[in-house]
Coordinates of C-alpha atoms and ligand atoms in Angstrom, one line a residue:
M30 CA 80.1 38.5 -13.2
Y31 CA 77.7 36.2 -14.6
A32 CA 77.2 32.1 -14.3
K33 CA 80.7 31.4 -12.6
N34 CA 80.7 30.7 -9.7
A35 CA 80.6 32.3 -6.1
W36 CA 82.6 29.7 -3.9
E37 CA 86.2 30.2 -6.2
K38 CA 86.0 34.4 -5.7
Y39 CA 86.4 34.3 -1.8
D40 CA 89.0 35.3 -0.7
E41 CA 89.5 34.3 3.5
A42 CA 87.8 37.1 4.9
Q43 CA 85.5 36.9 2.2
L44 CA 84.9 32.4 3.3
K45 CA 84.1 34.2 7.4
E46 CA 81.8 37.3 6.2
V47 CA 79.7 34.2 4.5
E48 CA 79.4 31.8 6.6
E49 CA 78.7 34.4 9.5
F50 CA 75.9 36.0 8.0
S51 CA 74.1 31.8 6.9
S52 CA 75.1 30.6 11.3
K53 CA 72.6 34.1 11.8
Y54 CA 70.4 32.9 8.8
E55 CA 70.1 29.8 10.3
D56 CA 69.3 30.8 14.0
F57 CA 66.8 33.3 12.4
I58 CA 64.6 30.9 10.4
S59 CA 65.1 27.7 13.5
V60 CA 62.9 30.4 14.8
N61 CA 61.4 32.7 13.3
K62 CA 58.9 29.6 11.0
T63 CA 55.9 31.9 10.2
E64 CA 54.8 34.7 9.2
R65 CA 53.5 35.8 12.5
T66 CA 57.2 35.1 14.4
Q67 CA 59.3 36.4 10.9
V68 CA 57.0 39.7 11.7
K69 CA 57.7 40.1 15.7
G70 CA 61.2 39.2 14.6
T71 CA 61.9 41.6 11.7
V72 CA 61.1 44.3 14.2
A73 CA 63.3 43.3 16.8
L74 CA 66.0 43.9 14.5
L75 CA 64.7 47.2 12.7
K76 CA 64.7 48.8 16.8
E77 CA 67.8 47.3 16.9
N78 CA 68.9 49.0 14.7
G79 CA 67.3 52.3 15.2
F80 CA 64.1 52.7 12.7
R81 CA 61.3 53.1 15.0
E82 CA 57.2 52.6 14.7
F83 CA 55.3 55.2 12.3
K84 CA 52.2 56.7 13.8
V85 CA 49.9 58.5 12.0
G86 CA 51.0 62.2 11.4
D87 CA 54.2 61.3 12.2
K88 CA 57.0 63.6 9.9
V89 CA 59.7 62.1 7.6
K90 CA 62.7 64.0 6.9
E91 CA 65.7 62.6 4.9
G92 CA 67.8 59.4 6.4
D93 CA 64.5 58.3 8.7
K94 CA 64.2 54.7 9.5
V95 CA 60.4 54.2 10.1
Y96 CA 58.3 50.7 9.7
F97 CA 54.8 49.6 9.0
L98 CA 52.9 47.1 10.6
N99 CA 49.7 45.7 9.2
K100 CA 48.0 43.0 11.8
N101 CA 51.1 41.1 12.9
K102 CA 52.0 39.5 9.8
N103 CA 53.3 41.9 7.1
V104 CA 55.8 44.5 7.4
N105 CA 57.3 47.0 5.5
A106 CA 60.4 49.3 6.6
F107 CA 61.7 52.4 4.4
I108 CA 65.0 54.3 5.1
I109 CA 63.6 57.5 3.4
G110 CA 66.7 59.7 1.0
K111 CA 67.7 62.3 -0.2
K112 CA 65.3 62.3 -3.1
G113 CA 61.3 62.5 -2.5
I114 CA 59.4 59.6 -2.3
E115 CA 57.5 60.6 -5.6
E116 CA 60.5 59.9 -7.4
G117 CA 59.7 56.6 -6.8
L118 CA 61.8 54.4 -4.2
R119 CA 64.1 51.4 -4.4
I120 CA 62.2 47.9 -3.3
L121 CA 62.7 44.4 -2.2
G122 CA 59.8 42.2 -2.2
A123 CA 59.2 38.8 -0.8
H124 CA 57.0 36.2 1.2
I125 CA 57.2 35.2 4.7
D126 CA 55.0 32.6 4.8
S127 CA 55.6 29.1 3.7
P128 CA 53.8 25.8 3.3
R129 CA 52.7 24.2 5.7
L130 CA 49.6 22.8 7.3
D131 CA 46.9 25.1 9.4
V132 CA 44.9 23.8 11.7
K133 CA 40.3 23.9 11.3
Q134 CA 38.4 25.9 13.5
N135 CA 36.7 22.1 14.7
P136 CA 39.2 20.1 14.4
L137 CA 39.9 18.0 18.2
Y138 CA 38.6 14.7 18.0
E139 CA 38.8 11.2 19.2
A140 CA 39.0 7.4 17.3
G141 CA 40.9 4.5 18.5
G142 CA 42.2 5.5 22.2
L143 CA 44.4 8.4 20.7
C144 CA 43.6 11.6 20.6
L145 CA 43.4 13.5 16.7
L146 CA 44.1 17.1 15.2
D147 CA 42.6 18.2 12.0
T148 CA 44.5 20.5 9.7
H149 CA 43.4 22.0 6.6
Y150 CA 47.1 22.1 4.0
Y151 CA 48.4 25.7 3.4
G152 CA 50.4 26.0 0.1
G153 CA 51.1 23.9 -2.9
V154 CA 53.1 20.7 -0.7
K155 CA 53.1 17.3 -2.3
K156 CA 51.1 15.5 1.1
Y157 CA 53.3 12.6 1.2
Q158 CA 56.0 14.7 2.4
W159 CA 54.1 15.7 6.0
V160 CA 53.9 12.3 7.2
T161 CA 56.3 10.2 9.6
I162 CA 58.5 13.7 10.9
P163 CA 58.8 15.5 13.9
L164 CA 56.3 18.5 13.8
A165 CA 55.4 21.1 15.2
I166 CA 52.3 23.7 16.1
Y167 CA 52.8 27.8 16.1
G168 CA 50.7 30.8 16.3
V169 CA 48.3 32.0 18.2
V170 CA 44.4 31.7 19.7
C171 CA 42.7 34.5 20.5
K172 CA 40.5 34.6 23.3
K173 CA 36.8 35.9 23.5
D174 CA 37.6 37.7 26.5
G175 CA 40.1 39.7 23.4
T176 CA 43.4 38.2 25.1
T177 CA 45.4 36.7 22.8
V178 CA 47.4 33.1 23.9
E179 CA 51.0 32.5 22.0
V180 CA 51.6 29.4 21.4
C181 CA 54.6 27.2 20.7
I182 CA 55.2 23.0 20.9
G183 CA 57.5 21.2 19.6
D184 CA 60.9 23.5 19.5
D185 CA 61.8 24.0 22.4
P186 CA 64.4 20.5 23.5
S187 CA 61.8 20.5 26.9
D188 CA 59.1 19.8 24.1
P189 CA 57.6 17.2 23.0
I190 CA 57.0 17.2 19.5
V191 CA 53.4 15.4 17.5
G192 CA 54.0 13.9 14.0
I193 CA 51.3 12.3 11.3
N194 CA 51.3 9.2 11.1
D195 CA 51.7 6.4 7.6
L196 CA 50.5 3.5 7.0
L197 CA 52.9 0.2 7.6
I198 CA 54.5 -1.0 4.6
H199 CA 53.4 -4.3 5.4
L200 CA 49.8 -3.3 4.8
S201 CA 50.3 -0.9 1.6
A202 CA 49.1 -2.6 -1.0
D203 CA 46.8 -0.5 -1.7
Q204 CA 47.8 2.7 -1.0
L205 CA 51.1 1.8 -2.8
Q206 CA 48.7 1.6 -6.0
K207 CA 47.6 4.9 -5.9
P208 CA 49.1 8.0 -7.8
G209 CA 51.2 10.0 -5.7
A210 CA 49.0 12.9 -5.1
K211 CA 46.0 10.7 -3.9
V212 CA 48.8 8.4 -1.8
V213 CA 48.3 10.4 1.5
E214 CA 45.2 11.8 1.6
G215 CA 44.4 15.6 2.0
E216 CA 41.6 15.1 5.2
D217 CA 44.8 12.2 6.3
L218 CA 46.7 15.2 7.6
D219 CA 45.8 14.5 10.7
L220 CA 48.1 14.7 14.1
T221 CA 48.1 12.8 17.0
L222 CA 48.1 14.5 19.9
G223 CA 48.4 11.9 22.9
N224 CA 46.6 8.2 24.0
R225 CA 46.4 9.1 27.3
P226 CA 42.8 9.0 28.9
L227 CA 41.5 11.1 31.8
K228 CA 41.0 9.3 34.6
G229 CA 37.4 8.9 35.0
E230 CA 35.9 10.5 32.3
E231 CA 34.0 8.0 30.1
K232 CA 33.6 9.8 27.3
N233 CA 35.9 10.5 24.9
P234 CA 38.9 10.2 27.8
V235 CA 41.9 11.1 26.0
K236 CA 40.4 14.0 23.7
A237 CA 39.8 15.4 27.4
N238 CA 43.1 14.9 29.1
V239 CA 44.2 16.8 25.3
L240 CA 42.3 19.0 26.8
A241 CA 42.8 19.0 30.1
I242 CA 46.6 19.3 29.7
L243 CA 45.4 23.3 27.1
K244 CA 43.5 24.3 29.9
E245 CA 46.7 24.2 32.4
K246 CA 49.0 25.3 29.9
Y247 CA 47.9 27.5 27.9
D248 CA 43.8 28.7 29.8
I249 CA 42.2 27.7 26.3
E250 CA 38.8 26.3 26.2
E251 CA 38.0 23.6 23.1
E252 CA 35.7 26.5 21.7
D253 CA 38.6 28.5 21.1
F254 CA 39.6 26.7 18.2
L255 CA 37.0 28.5 16.5
S256 CA 39.0 31.8 16.6
A257 CA 42.7 30.5 16.3
E258 CA 45.7 30.2 13.9
L259 CA 48.0 27.4 15.3
E260 CA 50.1 26.4 11.8
I261 CA 51.9 23.0 11.9
V262 CA 55.1 23.3 10.0
P263 CA 58.4 21.0 10.6
A264 CA 60.1 20.7 13.9
G265 CA 64.0 21.6 14.6
K266 CA 66.7 23.7 13.5
A267 CA 68.4 24.9 9.7
R268 CA 71.3 23.0 9.7
D269 CA 74.6 23.1 7.9
F270 CA 74.2 20.7 4.6
G271 CA 76.6 18.2 3.3
L272 CA 80.4 17.5 4.0
D273 CA 81.2 20.7 3.1
R274 CA 79.3 22.4 4.4
S275 CA 78.2 24.7 1.3
M276 CA 75.0 24.5 1.7
I277 CA 71.3 24.9 4.6
A278 CA 68.8 23.1 4.9
G279 CA 65.6 24.1 6.4
Y280 CA 61.7 24.7 7.0
G281 CA 60.5 28.2 4.5
H282 CA 63.5 29.3 3.1
D283 CA 60.8 29.9 0.3
D284 CA 60.7 32.8 1.1
K285 CA 62.6 33.4 4.1
C286 CA 66.0 33.4 2.8
C287 CA 64.9 35.7 0.0
A288 CA 63.3 37.9 3.1
Y289 CA 66.2 37.9 5.5
A290 CA 68.7 38.6 2.6
S291 CA 66.5 42.2 1.7
L292 CA 65.9 42.9 5.9
R293 CA 69.7 42.8 6.6
A294 CA 70.2 44.7 2.8
V295 CA 67.8 47.9 4.2
L296 CA 70.1 47.4 8.1
D297 CA 73.0 47.9 6.9
I298 CA 73.2 50.6 4.8
N299 CA 75.3 53.0 5.8
E300 CA 74.4 55.5 4.1
V301 CA 71.2 58.3 3.3
P302 CA 69.9 56.7 0.3
E303 CA 69.6 58.8 -3.1
Y304 CA 66.1 57.4 -3.3
T305 CA 64.0 56.0 -0.4
S306 CA 64.5 52.0 0.1
C307 CA 61.9 50.0 1.1
C308 CA 61.9 46.0 2.6
A309 CA 58.7 45.0 2.0
L310 CA 57.7 41.7 4.0
V311 CA 54.2 40.6 3.0
D312 CA 52.3 37.3 3.6
K313 CA 50.2 35.0 2.1
E314 CA 51.9 34.2 -1.3
E315 CA 51.6 30.6 -1.2
V316 CA 48.4 30.9 -1.2
G317 CA 47.7 33.9 -4.0
S318 CA 48.8 37.2 -2.2
I319 CA 45.2 38.0 -1.6
G320 CA 43.8 39.1 1.4
A321 CA 44.6 41.5 3.8
S322 CA 48.1 40.8 5.0
G323 CA 49.2 39.6 1.4
A324 CA 50.6 41.9 -1.5
Q325 CA 47.6 42.3 -3.1
S326 CA 46.2 44.2 -0.5
R327 CA 46.1 48.6 -0.2
F328 CA 47.7 48.3 2.4
F329 CA 51.8 49.1 1.0
E330 CA 50.4 51.5 -1.7
N331 CA 48.4 53.1 2.2
C332 CA 52.3 53.4 3.1
I333 CA 53.3 55.3 0.5
A334 CA 50.2 57.8 0.7
E335 CA 51.3 58.0 4.9
L336 CA 54.7 59.1 3.0
L337 CA 54.1 61.9 0.8
E338 CA 51.8 63.3 3.3
A339 CA 54.7 62.7 6.4
Q340 CA 57.1 65.2 3.9
G341 CA 53.8 67.2 3.3
K342 CA 53.4 66.1 -0.3
P343 CA 49.8 66.0 -1.6
Q344 CA 48.2 62.4 -1.9
T345 CA 48.5 63.0 -5.5
E346 CA 51.9 61.6 -5.4
L347 CA 51.6 58.4 -4.8
K348 CA 51.0 56.9 -9.0
R349 CA 54.2 59.5 -8.8
A350 CA 55.6 58.1 -6.9
L351 CA 54.6 53.8 -7.4
T352 CA 55.5 54.4 -11.1
N353 CA 59.1 55.9 -10.5
S354 CA 59.9 53.1 -8.7
Y355 CA 62.7 50.3 -9.1
M356 CA 62.1 46.6 -7.3
L357 CA 63.0 43.1 -7.0
S358 CA 60.4 41.2 -5.9
S359 CA 62.6 38.7 -3.9
D360 CA 61.9 35.1 -4.6
V361 CA 62.8 31.9 -4.8
S362 CA 63.7 30.0 -7.7
A363 CA 64.4 26.1 -9.0
G364 CA 67.3 25.0 -8.9
F365 CA 68.9 22.1 -11.6
D366 CA 68.4 18.6 -9.7
P367 CA 70.3 16.6 -11.5
L368 CA 68.6 13.4 -10.0
Y369 CA 65.3 15.4 -12.3
G370 CA 67.3 17.5 -14.9
Y371 CA 64.4 16.1 -16.9
V372 CA 62.4 18.8 -15.8
M373 CA 64.8 21.9 -16.8
E374 CA 66.0 23.0 -19.8
N375 CA 69.9 23.5 -19.1
R376 CA 71.5 26.7 -20.8
N377 CA 67.9 28.9 -18.6
C378 CA 67.7 27.9 -15.3
C379 CA 69.2 28.7 -12.7
Y380 CA 72.4 25.9 -10.5
L381 CA 73.1 26.3 -6.7
G382 CA 76.3 28.5 -5.7
K383 CA 76.2 31.1 -8.7
G384 CA 75.0 33.4 -7.5
V385 CA 71.5 35.5 -7.4
V386 CA 69.1 34.4 -10.2
F387 CA 67.4 37.0 -12.0
N388 CA 64.0 36.2 -13.3
K389 CA 62.4 37.3 -16.0
Y390 CA 59.6 36.4 -16.5
T391 CA 58.2 32.3 -14.3
G392 CA 54.0 31.7 -15.0
A393 CA 52.9 28.8 -16.9
R394 CA 51.6 27.9 -20.3
G395 CA 53.0 30.7 -22.4
K396 CA 54.4 32.6 -20.4
S397 CA 50.6 33.0 -18.7
G398 CA 50.5 35.0 -15.8
C399 CA 54.3 36.5 -16.0
N400 CA 55.2 39.8 -14.9
D401 CA 57.8 39.9 -17.6
A402 CA 60.7 42.9 -16.6
N403 CA 62.0 45.3 -19.0
P404 CA 65.3 44.4 -20.6
E405 CA 66.1 48.4 -20.2
M406 CA 65.5 46.9 -16.7
I407 CA 67.4 43.9 -17.0
A408 CA 70.6 45.8 -18.6
W409 CA 70.8 48.5 -15.9
L410 CA 70.5 45.1 -13.2
R411 CA 73.8 43.3 -15.3
R412 CA 76.1 47.2 -15.2
I413 CA 75.4 47.3 -11.4
M414 CA 76.5 43.6 -10.7
D415 CA 78.8 43.5 -13.4
D416 CA 80.9 47.0 -11.1
A417 CA 80.3 45.4 -8.0
K418 CA 81.6 41.9 -8.7
V419 CA 78.8 40.1 -7.4
N420 CA 77.2 36.8 -9.3
F421 CA 74.9 35.9 -10.7
Q422 CA 72.5 33.9 -13.3
T423 CA 68.7 33.7 -15.1
A424 CA 66.2 31.5 -15.1
E425 CA 63.0 30.1 -15.7
L426 CA 60.7 28.8 -14.2
G427 CA 61.7 24.5 -16.5
K428 CA 61.3 23.4 -19.1
V429 CA 58.5 24.8 -21.7
D430 CA 54.7 23.4 -20.5
Q431 CA 56.4 21.8 -17.7
G432 CA 54.8 23.6 -14.9
G433 CA 54.5 26.6 -14.0
G434 CA 54.3 29.6 -11.0
G435 CA 54.6 33.2 -10.0
T436 CA 55.4 34.8 -7.0
I437 CA 54.2 39.1 -6.8
A438 CA 56.0 40.7 -8.9
Y439 CA 53.3 40.7 -11.3
I440 CA 51.1 42.6 -8.3
L441 CA 53.5 46.0 -8.1
G442 CA 54.5 45.6 -11.7
N443 CA 50.2 45.5 -12.8
L444 CA 50.9 49.7 -9.6
N445 CA 53.3 50.5 -13.3
M446 CA 56.4 50.0 -10.8
N447 CA 59.8 48.1 -13.0
V448 CA 60.4 44.4 -11.8
I449 CA 61.5 41.0 -12.3
D450 CA 62.0 38.6 -9.8
A451 CA 65.3 38.0 -7.8
G452 CA 66.4 35.7 -5.1
M453 CA 68.5 32.0 -5.2
P454 CA 68.0 28.8 -6.1
V455 CA 66.5 26.5 -4.3
L456 CA 66.1 22.7 -4.4
N457 CA 63.5 20.4 -2.9
M458 CA 60.8 23.4 -3.0
H459 CA 58.3 23.1 -0.9
S460 CA 58.9 20.4 0.9
P461 CA 59.7 19.8 5.0
M462 CA 63.5 20.8 4.3
E463 CA 64.3 22.8 1.4
V464 CA 68.6 23.4 1.1
I465 CA 69.8 26.9 -0.4
S466 CA 73.6 27.4 -1.1
K467 CA 75.2 29.6 1.4
A468 CA 77.2 31.4 -1.2
D469 CA 73.5 32.3 -3.0
L470 CA 72.6 33.4 0.4
F471 CA 75.4 35.8 0.5
E472 CA 74.8 36.6 -3.5
S473 CA 71.8 37.6 -3.4
Y474 CA 71.9 39.8 0.4
A475 CA 75.4 41.4 -1.9
A476 CA 73.3 42.0 -4.3
Y477 CA 70.7 43.6 -2.6
K478 CA 72.4 46.0 -0.3
T479 CA 73.9 47.2 -4.8
F480 CA 70.5 47.8 -6.1
L481 CA 69.4 49.8 -3.2
V482 CA 72.4 52.6 -3.9
A483 CA 72.9 52.4 -7.6
K484 CA 73.2 55.3 -9.3
F485 CA 71.2 54.8 -12.8
Ligands
MN508 MN1 58.1 32.1 -3.2
MN509 MN1 56.5 29.0 -2.9

C-alpha cells in the first residue's frame, strides 16, 4: 500500500504486535549502543534461535542456520535455502555503527583542577549537540598481556555519568558569533572525568586519582589507552516519544532500527526459504564503509565462498551467486520535519508513519555516488508489498542540490547485485536523540520478511 498511514490499518491484535516489537527494540538498543555490543547482542539472539557459528570445513544443507563473525564488529547470518547458493541470495544489509565520539590514544590530561578525556568525533555530527548531555563510555581495552577488558560506564543506575561542558551563556558573546560548525570546536569535545585529587600526589593529582580508579576497577594503566577502542555515546534508555506513544526516541536509530528489523526478519522466518536468506550487519558505514569490518571489506564475499565450498561447489560459482542476488540495503531515510520542510521536496520525501521507505537512489549533486536501483526490481517490490499489505513510500534525500549522503547500497551494487535502499524515516538523524515511528519500524520488519520469501 503506497503512501498511506500505517496506523489506520492496524486492528487491536496488530497494535499489540507493534507495541511488543517496539518494546523489544527499545530494550535491545538501550543496552547495545556500539557496533561491538550490537554484535554481541545479535550473536546471543542468533544462538537462541538455533544458529551456529560456521567453522571452516563445515558442510551445510538446506534449512541450516549459520553465522560468521568478523573482528567482533561485523556479523553475517544465513539460512540456507532450497536452491543452491549460486542461484543467488536474498540479503538484508544494515550498518551497526552510529555517530559518536571516540577516545584518542593519548587522551588523559589535567587542567584547572579537572581531569579531562580527549576525543575525536566519528561520523557526521553537529558538534554543538554533544555538550551538556549525559554521556556513557563503552568499549574495550586490549592489554599487552593479551587480555581484553570490557568497559561500560554510565548506563547502570548505580554508575556515574560523564559529559562535555559548554561555555555559560553569560560569557558567550564571542562564541555565539561563530558559525554553527564552529560554535563548539572538535578539539573542545573533551569529557570531564574528575575533580578530586589523590591525597599526597604533587603532580596532576586529579588525573592520578582517575588513573587509580581505573587501575582498581579495570586493572588498566595509562599506557593501555594506546590499544583501547572506547566510544562515547549518550547515556540513558530509548523511550516512547510523543503523548500518543507513537514514536521512539533513542540513540543510534541510524541504523540500528533497520539492523534490528532485518535481524528479526531472518530470525522469524518459519519455513526453509527458496533462496538463502542473509542478514549482514556491518561496521564503519558512518566513515565511508572502508576497512576490515566495513561493507567494502572482502569478508562478505569470503563468507559466500565458504558456503559454496560447504555445499561442495567450486568457488568459481561465487560471482554467479553475487550477480543473482537481491539485496535490501536497510538504512534510514530523512523523515519530513515540518520545522525544516524547506530542505525537502514534498512529493519525493518520506513521512513518519507511512511505512518502509524505498530510496531508488541517494547521492549528491546530480545523484553522484548513488546506487540507482533498477525499475524492474522496484516493480517487483511494489507487487510483493501490495500483496502482503505492507505500507511503503518512496523518497529522495532532500531537495536537489540541498546536500546528500550515501549508504552501503552501491558497494554491494558494485558486486553486480540488484540493490535498493529500504529503511525508515528518522527525525534528528545523527543527533544524540533520534526519533522514529513505531509503525515504520513494524512495516519495515514486515517488508523485510516479505522480501526474504517472496516469489518472483
Ligand atoms: Mn545509515
Ligand atoms: Mn548515518
